[in-house]
Amino acid sequence: MPTHTTTTHLTIAFIGGGNMANALIGGLIAQGQPAAQIEVVEPWDEARARLLQSFGVTAQAAPGAALARADLVVWAVKPQTFRDAAHAAAPHLPTTALHLSVAAGIPTASIARWLGSDRIVRAMPNTPALVQRGMTGLFACPEVDSAGRAQVEQVIATTGQWLWVEAEAQLDAVTALSGSGPAYVFLFLEAMEQAGIAMGLPATQARQLAVATFQGASALAAQSHEAPEVLRQRVTSKGGTTHAAISHMQAQGVPEHFIAAIRAAEQRARELAQEFGE
Ligand SMILES: NC(=O)C1=CN([C@@H]2O[C@H](COP(=O)(O)OP(=O)(O)OC[C@H]3O[C@@H](n4cnc5c(N)ncnc54)[C@H](O)[C@@H]3O)[C@@H](O)[C@H]2O)C=CC1
Ligand SMILES: O=C(O)[C@@H]1CCC=N1
């Protein structure tokens, strides 16, 4: 098996060339990965055209001989298409390849069965990876050595932060928190923008105020040694405006509903494994 010290020496094959693949490929190209050392299998014409236009990467409509040179294979298909995509691509892939799956829910045991390899890392990224501000949870099978983990880290590092979880089941929690999480933030942004408009602000200003508030509060939480609860209390003057809003949310059970919603995402991740992992 060849040894590699930098990402630029790897040939990386993507099975699926949609949103997540674009985020990773964009990060890799920006870090100097040659487009010629990226292989993509993507059946959708428009998606292949986007890859060529955005990154100069030529994608194939179906798996073929070009996959034989892959050192690392990134599985970026929907959970429901993973098994078919795996069966179609597996005969073309070298047995030495390291596999990195970003598919929500699909367990390593299923992937290993479909591919005949245990060299598998599962990743749960999120869409801020598109702007190099992603957060990714990673889990490695015991068969992946430290060099394999380092290869994965080099790829994921192009999209932002990452952490390793010890148990595969914890990836369902990562999926529910940070994988789906950007959608929760966007929902709050939508509501804040609507409220701003209802209070008489122009839409552009309402959006700017909402987005900048999330950016600022997140930066403050990231840099502070205080818990979010303490930071919240500092904003909340007794008898003031924040107290009026937070009391309303608490009386309506917003925190409990929010936690229950995140648990629903975790549950759905488990169901995906049962529905599409067989
Ligand atoms: N979008 C998100 O926020 C996140 C998505 N994920 C996971 O990433 C995976 C991909 O999601 P997206 O990129 O959002 O989906 P997407 O729909 O944008 O991309 C999937 C691509 O796979 C292609 N495809 C379908 N069948 C194929 C086959 N047999 N072989 C090769 N390619 C095939 C489709 O044409 C499509 O372009 C999913 O498993 C999802 O669970 C993980 C974290 C976050
Ligand atoms: O909604 C989904 O299933 C995927 C996984 C995390 C974000 N999007």
mmCIF file of C-alpha atoms and ligand atoms in Angstrom:
data_model
loop_
_atom_site.group_PDB
_atom_site.id
_atom_site.type_symbol
_atom_site.label_atom_id
_atom_site.label_comp_id
_atom_site.label_asym_id
_atom_site.label_seq_id
_atom_site.Cartn_x
_atom_site.Cartn_y
_atom_site.Cartn_z
ATOM 1 C CA MET A 1 0.000 0.000 0.000
ATOM 2 C CA PRO A 2 1.383 3.435 -0.848
ATOM 3 C CA THR A 3 2.208 5.761 2.012
ATOM 4 C CA HIS A 4 1.297 9.433 1.938
ATOM 5 C CA THR A 5 2.274 12.372 4.042
ATOM 6 C CA THR A 6 0.100 15.096 2.574
ATOM 7 C CA THR A 7 -3.375 15.338 1.108
ATOM 8 C CA THR A 8 -1.988 16.534 -2.209
ATOM 9 C CA HIS A 9 -0.446 13.083 -2.734
ATOM 10 C CA LEU A 10 -3.777 11.317 -2.319
ATOM 11 C CA THR A 11 -6.163 10.475 -5.075
ATOM 12 C CA ILE A 12 -9.613 11.007 -3.644
ATOM 13 C CA ALA A 13 -12.735 9.510 -5.204
ATOM 14 C CA PHE A 14 -16.175 10.912 -4.388
ATOM 15 C CA ILE A 15 -19.223 8.721 -4.860
ATOM 16 C CA GLY A 16 -21.938 11.372 -5.153
ATOM 17 C CA GLY A 17 -21.216 14.926 -6.279
ATOM 18 C CA GLY A 18 -23.938 16.947 -4.505
ATOM 19 C CA ASN A 19 -23.876 19.547 -1.721
ATOM 20 C CA MET A 20 -21.579 17.795 0.711
ATOM 21 C CA ALA A 21 -19.170 16.638 -1.982
ATOM 22 C CA ASN A 22 -19.023 20.217 -3.303
ATOM 23 C CA ALA A 23 -18.180 21.535 0.171
ATOM 24 C CA LEU A 24 -15.341 19.024 0.576
ATOM 25 C CA ILE A 25 -14.046 19.363 -2.990
ATOM 26 C CA GLY A 26 -14.118 23.166 -2.683
ATOM 27 C CA GLY A 27 -12.054 22.960 0.500
ATOM 28 C CA LEU A 28 -9.579 20.511 -1.024
ATOM 29 C CA ILE A 29 -9.076 22.573 -4.196
ATOM 30 C CA ALA A 30 -8.592 25.740 -2.120
ATOM 31 C CA GLN A 31 -5.867 23.885 -0.175
ATOM 32 C CA GLY A 32 -4.027 22.908 -3.347
ATOM 33 C CA GLN A 33 -5.397 19.438 -4.121
ATOM 34 C CA PRO A 34 -4.980 19.020 -7.916
ATOM 35 C CA ALA A 35 -8.331 18.608 -9.685
ATOM 36 C CA ALA A 36 -6.766 15.743 -11.644
ATOM 37 C CA GLN A 37 -6.422 13.794 -8.392
ATOM 38 C CA ILE A 38 -10.113 14.018 -7.641
ATOM 39 C CA GLU A 39 -12.439 11.429 -9.161
ATOM 40 C CA VAL A 40 -16.206 11.881 -8.877
ATOM 41 C CA VAL A 41 -19.051 9.520 -9.728
ATOM 42 C CA GLU A 42 -22.217 11.567 -10.174
ATOM 43 C CA PRO A 43 -25.132 10.426 -12.360
ATOM 44 C CA TRP A 44 -26.860 13.819 -12.568
ATOM 45 C CA ASP A 45 -25.748 15.889 -15.603
ATOM 46 C CA GLU A 46 -26.266 19.257 -13.918
ATOM 47 C CA ALA A 47 -24.238 18.260 -10.882
ATOM 48 C CA ARG A 48 -21.363 17.118 -13.094
ATOM 49 C CA ALA A 49 -21.500 20.425 -14.992
ATOM 50 C CA ARG A 50 -21.368 22.343 -11.685
ATOM 51 C CA LEU A 51 -18.270 20.410 -10.557
ATOM 52 C CA LEU A 52 -16.503 21.178 -13.835
ATOM 53 C CA GLN A 53 -17.453 24.838 -13.768
ATOM 54 C CA SER A 54 -16.727 25.439 -10.070
ATOM 55 C CA PHE A 55 -13.578 23.379 -9.604
ATOM 56 C CA GLY A 56 -12.391 22.062 -12.977
ATOM 57 C CA VAL A 57 -13.209 18.538 -11.781
ATOM 58 C CA THR A 58 -14.417 16.098 -14.445
ATOM 59 C CA ALA A 59 -17.001 13.723 -12.983
ATOM 60 C CA GLN A 60 -18.107 10.380 -14.431
ATOM 61 C CA ALA A 61 -21.763 9.397 -14.785
ATOM 62 C CA ALA A 62 -21.055 5.844 -13.577
ATOM 63 C CA PRO A 63 -18.275 4.010 -11.724
ATOM 64 C CA GLY A 64 -15.389 2.843 -13.935
ATOM 65 C CA ALA A 65 -11.704 2.043 -14.195
ATOM 66 C CA ALA A 66 -10.614 5.497 -12.980
ATOM 67 C CA LEU A 67 -11.656 4.530 -9.440
ATOM 68 C CA ALA A 68 -8.836 1.954 -9.298
ATOM 69 C CA ARG A 69 -6.337 4.680 -8.305
ATOM 70 C CA ALA A 70 -8.354 5.945 -5.318
ATOM 71 C CA ASP A 71 -6.478 6.103 -2.002
ATOM 72 C CA LEU A 72 -9.487 7.545 -0.211
ATOM 73 C CA VAL A 73 -13.136 7.082 -1.190
ATOM 74 C CA VAL A 74 -15.633 9.634 0.094
ATOM 75 C CA TRP A 75 -19.218 8.358 0.145
ATOM 76 C CA ALA A 76 -21.406 11.457 -0.314
ATOM 77 C CA VAL A 77 -24.681 9.905 -1.468
ATOM 78 C CA LYS A 78 -28.040 9.984 0.295
ATOM 79 C CA PRO A 79 -28.565 7.208 2.857
ATOM 80 C CA GLN A 80 -31.294 5.686 0.681
ATOM 81 C CA THR A 81 -28.957 5.340 -2.346
ATOM 82 C CA PHE A 82 -25.809 4.249 -0.472
ATOM 83 C CA ARG A 83 -26.288 0.490 -0.831
ATOM 84 C CA ASP A 84 -26.921 0.599 -4.604
ATOM 85 C CA ALA A 85 -24.060 3.065 -5.098
ATOM 86 C CA ALA A 86 -21.758 0.814 -3.030
ATOM 87 C CA HIS A 87 -22.623 -2.315 -4.997
ATOM 88 C CA ALA A 88 -22.042 -0.483 -8.295
ATOM 89 C CA ALA A 89 -18.710 1.096 -7.299
ATOM 90 C CA ALA A 90 -17.154 -1.630 -5.102
ATOM 91 C CA PRO A 91 -15.858 -3.819 -7.980
ATOM 92 C CA HIS A 92 -13.842 -0.863 -9.307
ATOM 93 C CA LEU A 93 -12.274 0.193 -5.999
ATOM 94 C CA PRO A 94 -8.883 -1.004 -4.747
ATOM 95 C CA THR A 95 -9.084 -3.207 -1.638
ATOM 96 C CA THR A 96 -6.472 -0.947 0.017
ATOM 97 C CA ALA A 97 -8.653 2.205 -0.145
ATOM 98 C CA LEU A 98 -9.693 4.016 2.994
ATOM 99 C CA HIS A 99 -13.437 4.795 3.068
ATOM 100 C CA LEU A 100 -14.975 7.970 4.453
ATOM 101 C CA SER A 101 -18.768 8.091 4.646
ATOM 102 C CA VAL A 102 -20.729 11.300 5.296
ATOM 103 C CA ALA A 103 -24.120 9.568 5.009
ATOM 104 C CA ALA A 104 -26.404 10.160 7.982
ATOM 105 C CA GLY A 105 -27.326 7.061 9.938
ATOM 106 C CA ILE A 106 -25.713 4.329 7.809
ATOM 107 C CA PRO A 107 -23.623 2.178 10.210
ATOM 108 C CA THR A 108 -20.061 1.063 9.509
ATOM 109 C CA ALA A 109 -21.223 -2.574 9.786
ATOM 110 C CA SER A 110 -23.507 -2.065 6.759
ATOM 111 C CA ILE A 111 -20.831 -0.226 4.804
ATOM 112 C CA ALA A 112 -18.277 -2.952 5.601
ATOM 113 C CA ARG A 113 -20.703 -5.612 4.388
ATOM 114 C CA TRP A 114 -21.393 -3.751 1.134
ATOM 115 C CA LEU A 115 -17.741 -2.942 0.420
ATOM 116 C CA GLY A 116 -15.911 -5.931 1.893
ATOM 117 C CA SER A 117 -13.593 -3.599 3.811
ATOM 118 C CA ASP A 118 -13.321 -2.518 7.452
ATOM 119 C CA ARG A 119 -11.148 0.527 6.747
ATOM 120 C CA ILE A 120 -14.035 2.913 7.317
ATOM 121 C CA VAL A 121 -14.401 6.323 8.928
ATOM 122 C CA ARG A 122 -17.834 7.873 9.328
ATOM 123 C CA ALA A 123 -18.116 11.654 9.289
ATOM 124 C CA MET A 124 -21.030 13.910 10.078
ATOM 125 C CA PRO A 125 -20.237 17.351 8.647
ATOM 126 C CA ASN A 126 -22.566 20.321 8.263
ATOM 127 C CA THR A 127 -23.215 22.847 5.509
ATOM 128 C CA PRO A 128 -21.142 25.728 6.984
ATOM 129 C CA ALA A 129 -18.338 23.559 5.531
ATOM 130 C CA LEU A 130 -19.215 25.459 2.331
ATOM 131 C CA VAL A 131 -17.644 28.572 3.890
ATOM 132 C CA GLN A 132 -14.875 26.730 5.803
ATOM 133 C CA ARG A 133 -16.809 27.089 9.082
ATOM 134 C CA GLY A 134 -18.057 23.529 9.278
ATOM 135 C CA MET A 135 -18.226 21.283 12.337
ATOM 136 C CA THR A 136 -17.670 17.573 11.753
ATOM 137 C CA GLY A 137 -18.000 14.604 14.089
ATOM 138 C CA LEU A 138 -15.804 11.609 13.161
ATOM 139 C CA PHE A 139 -15.814 7.934 14.127
ATOM 140 C CA ALA A 140 -13.200 5.397 13.005
ATOM 141 C CA CYS A 141 -13.462 1.612 12.919
ATOM 142 C CA PRO A 142 -10.675 -0.093 14.914
ATOM 143 C CA GLU A 143 -9.095 -1.227 11.609
ATOM 144 C CA VAL A 144 -8.272 2.403 10.709
ATOM 145 C CA ASP A 145 -4.762 3.229 11.932
ATOM 146 C CA SER A 146 -3.431 6.629 12.960
ATOM 147 C CA ALA A 147 -2.166 7.308 9.410
ATOM 148 C CA GLY A 148 -5.685 6.697 8.095
ATOM 149 C CA ARG A 149 -7.148 9.014 10.712
ATOM 150 C CA ALA A 150 -4.603 11.664 9.744
ATOM 151 C CA GLN A 151 -5.611 11.373 6.076
ATOM 152 C CA VAL A 152 -9.241 11.938 7.009
ATOM 153 C CA GLU A 153 -8.329 14.888 9.217
ATOM 154 C CA GLN A 154 -6.434 16.499 6.342
ATOM 155 C CA VAL A 155 -9.543 16.346 4.173
ATOM 156 C CA ILE A 156 -11.990 17.469 6.864
ATOM 157 C CA ALA A 157 -9.672 20.255 8.060
ATOM 158 C CA THR A 158 -10.291 22.041 4.748
ATOM 159 C CA THR A 159 -13.916 22.560 5.835
ATOM 160 C CA GLY A 160 -13.477 23.768 9.429
ATOM 161 C CA GLN A 161 -13.379 22.099 12.845
ATOM 162 C CA TRP A 162 -13.734 18.414 13.731
ATOM 163 C CA LEU A 163 -13.827 16.093 16.729
ATOM 164 C CA TRP A 164 -13.618 12.299 17.136
ATOM 165 C CA VAL A 165 -16.325 10.424 19.027
ATOM 166 C CA GLU A 166 -15.488 7.169 20.823
ATOM 167 C CA ALA A 167 -18.706 5.233 20.149
ATOM 168 C CA GLU A 168 -20.432 5.011 16.764
ATOM 169 C CA ALA A 169 -23.845 5.542 18.385
ATOM 170 C CA GLN A 170 -22.689 9.036 19.398
ATOM 171 C CA LEU A 171 -22.717 10.021 15.724
ATOM 172 C CA ASP A 172 -26.526 10.053 15.919
ATOM 173 C CA ALA A 173 -26.223 12.773 18.558
ATOM 174 C CA VAL A 174 -23.689 14.652 16.406
ATOM 175 C CA THR A 175 -26.111 14.391 13.475
ATOM 176 C CA ALA A 176 -28.946 15.803 15.583
ATOM 177 C CA LEU A 177 -26.859 18.630 17.055
ATOM 178 C CA SER A 178 -24.424 19.919 14.457
ATOM 179 C CA GLY A 179 -25.356 17.989 11.294
ATOM 180 C CA SER A 180 -28.947 19.206 11.248
ATOM 181 C CA GLY A 181 -28.137 22.179 13.505
ATOM 182 C CA PRO A 182 -27.641 24.814 10.803
ATOM 183 C CA ALA A 183 -31.319 24.351 9.890
ATOM 184 C CA TYR A 184 -32.330 25.212 13.469
ATOM 185 C CA VAL A 185 -30.255 28.391 13.297
ATOM 186 C CA PHE A 186 -31.793 29.303 9.950
ATOM 187 C CA LEU A 187 -35.282 28.773 11.400
ATOM 188 C CA PHE A 188 -34.474 31.182 14.235
ATOM 189 C CA LEU A 189 -33.035 33.646 11.713
ATOM 190 C CA GLU A 190 -36.245 33.434 9.675
ATOM 191 C CA ALA A 191 -38.331 34.131 12.781
ATOM 192 C CA MET A 192 -36.109 37.031 13.888
ATOM 193 C CA GLU A 193 -36.269 38.539 10.408
ATOM 194 C CA GLN A 194 -40.071 38.211 10.352
ATOM 195 C CA ALA A 195 -40.301 39.833 13.768
ATOM 196 C CA GLY A 196 -38.048 42.681 12.643
ATOM 197 C CA ILE A 197 -40.221 43.335 9.605
ATOM 198 C CA ALA A 198 -43.377 43.207 11.756
ATOM 199 C CA MET A 199 -41.796 45.831 14.032
ATOM 200 C CA GLY A 200 -41.206 48.179 11.107
ATOM 201 C CA LEU A 201 -37.629 47.464 9.989
ATOM 202 C CA PRO A 202 -36.672 47.029 6.321
ATOM 203 C CA ALA A 203 -36.141 43.315 5.521
ATOM 204 C CA THR A 204 -32.447 43.794 4.725
ATOM 205 C CA GLN A 205 -31.808 45.468 8.071
ATOM 206 C CA ALA A 206 -33.827 42.859 9.968
ATOM 207 C CA ARG A 207 -31.736 40.102 8.374
ATOM 208 C CA GLN A 208 -28.456 41.919 9.032
ATOM 209 C CA LEU A 209 -29.370 42.411 12.697
ATOM 210 C CA ALA A 210 -30.384 38.755 13.096
ATOM 211 C CA VAL A 211 -27.354 37.253 11.318
ATOM 212 C CA ALA A 212 -24.857 39.538 13.061
ATOM 213 C CA THR A 213 -26.441 38.682 16.416
ATOM 214 C CA PHE A 214 -25.933 34.941 15.817
ATOM 215 C CA GLN A 215 -22.354 35.552 14.649
ATOM 216 C CA GLY A 216 -21.554 37.777 17.629
ATOM 217 C CA ALA A 217 -23.222 35.614 20.265
ATOM 218 C CA SER A 218 -21.551 32.476 18.849
ATOM 219 C CA ALA A 219 -18.142 34.176 18.860
ATOM 220 C CA LEU A 220 -18.708 35.347 22.437
ATOM 221 C CA ALA A 221 -19.727 31.843 23.566
ATOM 222 C CA ALA A 222 -16.723 30.307 21.761
ATOM 223 C CA GLN A 223 -14.230 32.703 23.394
ATOM 224 C CA SER A 224 -15.792 32.875 26.848
ATOM 225 C CA HIS A 225 -15.016 30.554 29.766
ATOM 226 C CA GLU A 226 -18.564 31.128 31.022
ATOM 227 C CA ALA A 227 -21.455 28.759 30.279
ATOM 228 C CA PRO A 228 -24.144 29.971 27.840
ATOM 229 C CA GLU A 229 -26.525 30.191 30.812
ATOM 230 C CA VAL A 230 -24.275 32.811 32.468
ATOM 231 C CA LEU A 231 -23.884 34.749 29.230
ATOM 232 C CA ARG A 232 -27.685 34.737 28.842
ATOM 233 C CA GLN A 233 -28.172 36.031 32.368
ATOM 234 C CA ARG A 234 -25.756 38.917 31.637
ATOM 235 C CA VAL A 235 -28.002 40.095 28.797
ATOM 236 C CA THR A 236 -31.116 39.740 30.903
ATOM 237 C CA SER A 237 -31.684 42.857 33.040
ATOM 238 C CA LYS A 238 -34.236 42.452 35.801
ATOM 239 C CA GLY A 239 -37.617 43.666 34.572
ATOM 240 C CA GLY A 240 -36.100 44.511 31.168
ATOM 241 C CA THR A 241 -36.770 43.616 27.544
ATOM 242 C CA THR A 242 -34.778 40.370 27.387
ATOM 243 C CA HIS A 243 -36.536 39.127 30.499
ATOM 244 C CA ALA A 244 -39.862 39.738 28.766
ATOM 245 C CA ALA A 245 -38.791 37.663 25.757
ATOM 246 C CA ILE A 246 -37.080 34.820 27.661
ATOM 247 C CA SER A 247 -39.977 34.523 30.142
ATOM 248 C CA HIS A 248 -42.361 34.227 27.218
ATOM 249 C CA MET A 249 -40.249 31.472 25.636
ATOM 250 C CA GLN A 250 -39.951 29.580 28.930
ATOM 251 C CA ALA A 251 -43.685 29.866 29.648
ATOM 252 C CA GLN A 252 -44.367 28.447 26.167
ATOM 253 C CA GLY A 253 -41.967 25.553 26.778
ATOM 254 C CA VAL A 254 -39.627 26.622 23.958
ATOM 255 C CA PRO A 255 -36.457 25.083 25.535
ATOM 256 C CA GLU A 256 -38.219 21.752 26.199
ATOM 257 C CA HIS A 257 -39.709 21.707 22.695
ATOM 258 C CA PHE A 258 -36.307 22.490 21.220
ATOM 259 C CA ILE A 259 -34.656 19.615 23.119
ATOM 260 C CA ALA A 260 -37.471 17.274 22.040
ATOM 261 C CA ALA A 261 -36.972 18.371 18.423
ATOM 262 C CA ILE A 262 -33.255 17.531 18.589
ATOM 263 C CA ARG A 263 -34.097 14.121 20.077
ATOM 264 C CA ALA A 264 -36.455 13.580 17.120
ATOM 265 C CA ALA A 265 -33.505 14.142 14.770
ATOM 266 C CA GLU A 266 -31.440 11.634 16.789
ATOM 267 C CA GLN A 267 -34.286 9.111 16.552
ATOM 268 C CA ARG A 268 -34.546 9.667 12.795
ATOM 269 C CA ALA A 269 -30.795 8.979 12.448
ATOM 270 C CA ARG A 270 -31.368 5.611 14.169
ATOM 271 C CA GLU A 271 -34.322 4.866 11.885
ATOM 272 C CA LEU A 272 -32.223 5.626 8.789
ATOM 273 C CA ALA A 273 -29.826 2.882 9.889
ATOM 274 C CA GLN A 274 -32.700 0.401 10.123
ATOM 275 C CA GLU A 275 -34.416 1.507 6.907
ATOM 276 C CA PHE A 276 -31.394 1.825 4.642
ATOM 277 C CA GLY A 277 -28.599 -0.069 6.397
ATOM 278 C CA GLU A 278 -29.757 -3.611 5.577
HETATM 279 N N1 LIG B 1 -26.762 18.444 3.497
HETATM 280 C C1 LIG B 1 -26.361 18.390 4.749
HETATM 281 O O1 LIG B 1 -26.520 19.324 5.566
HETATM 282 C C2 LIG B 1 -25.642 17.184 5.248
HETATM 283 C C3 LIG B 1 -25.686 15.999 4.551
HETATM 284 N N2 LIG B 1 -25.057 14.902 5.038
HETATM 285 C C4 LIG B 1 -25.101 13.630 4.328
HETATM 286 O O2 LIG B 1 -24.402 13.793 3.116
HETATM 287 C C5 LIG B 1 -24.939 12.907 2.164
HETATM 288 C C6 LIG B 1 -25.135 13.653 0.872
HETATM 289 O O3 LIG B 1 -26.023 14.730 1.126
HETATM 290 P P1 LIG B 1 -26.097 15.970 0.150
HETATM 291 O O4 LIG B 1 -24.763 16.229 -0.453
HETATM 292 O O5 LIG B 1 -26.810 17.032 0.871
HETATM 293 O O6 LIG B 1 -27.071 15.329 -0.971
HETATM 294 P P2 LIG B 1 -27.189 15.725 -2.489
HETATM 295 O O7 LIG B 1 -28.503 15.196 -2.960
HETATM 296 O O8 LIG B 1 -26.853 17.143 -2.726
HETATM 297 O O9 LIG B 1 -26.016 14.836 -3.164
HETATM 298 C C7 LIG B 1 -26.110 13.453 -3.382
HETATM 299 C C8 LIG B 1 -25.664 13.200 -4.826
HETATM 300 O O10 LIG B 1 -25.550 11.796 -5.042
HETATM 301 C C9 LIG B 1 -25.883 11.573 -6.391
HETATM 302 N N3 LIG B 1 -26.173 10.149 -6.577
HETATM 303 C C10 LIG B 1 -27.379 9.531 -6.539
HETATM 304 N N4 LIG B 1 -27.213 8.213 -6.783
HETATM 305 C C11 LIG B 1 -25.884 8.001 -6.940
HETATM 306 C C12 LIG B 1 -25.093 6.850 -7.216
HETATM 307 N N5 LIG B 1 -25.634 5.630 -7.349
HETATM 308 N N6 LIG B 1 -23.750 6.989 -7.325
HETATM 309 C C13 LIG B 1 -23.183 8.197 -7.183
HETATM 310 N N7 LIG B 1 -23.890 9.347 -6.934
HETATM 311 C C14 LIG B 1 -25.226 9.232 -6.806
HETATM 312 C C15 LIG B 1 -27.045 12.483 -6.644
HETATM 313 O O11 LIG B 1 -27.250 12.739 -8.035
HETATM 314 C C16 LIG B 1 -26.659 13.728 -5.857
HETATM 315 O O12 LIG B 1 -26.031 14.697 -6.667
HETATM 316 C C17 LIG B 1 -26.235 12.334 2.735
HETATM 317 O O13 LIG B 1 -26.028 10.980 3.056
HETATM 318 C C18 LIG B 1 -26.490 13.150 3.973
HETATM 319 O O14 LIG B 1 -27.009 12.330 5.006
HETATM 320 C C19 LIG B 1 -24.281 14.965 6.139
HETATM 321 C C20 LIG B 1 -24.189 16.111 6.853
HETATM 322 C C21 LIG B 1 -24.887 17.296 6.494
HETATM 323 O O1 LIG B 2 -31.204 15.979 7.173
HETATM 324 C C1 LIG B 2 -30.403 15.064 6.954
HETATM 325 O O2 LIG B 2 -30.757 13.886 6.961
HETATM 326 C C2 LIG B 2 -28.943 15.403 6.708
HETATM 327 C C3 LIG B 2 -28.062 14.879 7.787
HETATM 328 C C4 LIG B 2 -27.667 16.069 8.596
HETATM 329 C C5 LIG B 2 -28.087 17.202 7.799
HETATM 330 N N1 LIG B 2 -28.745 16.830 6.750
#
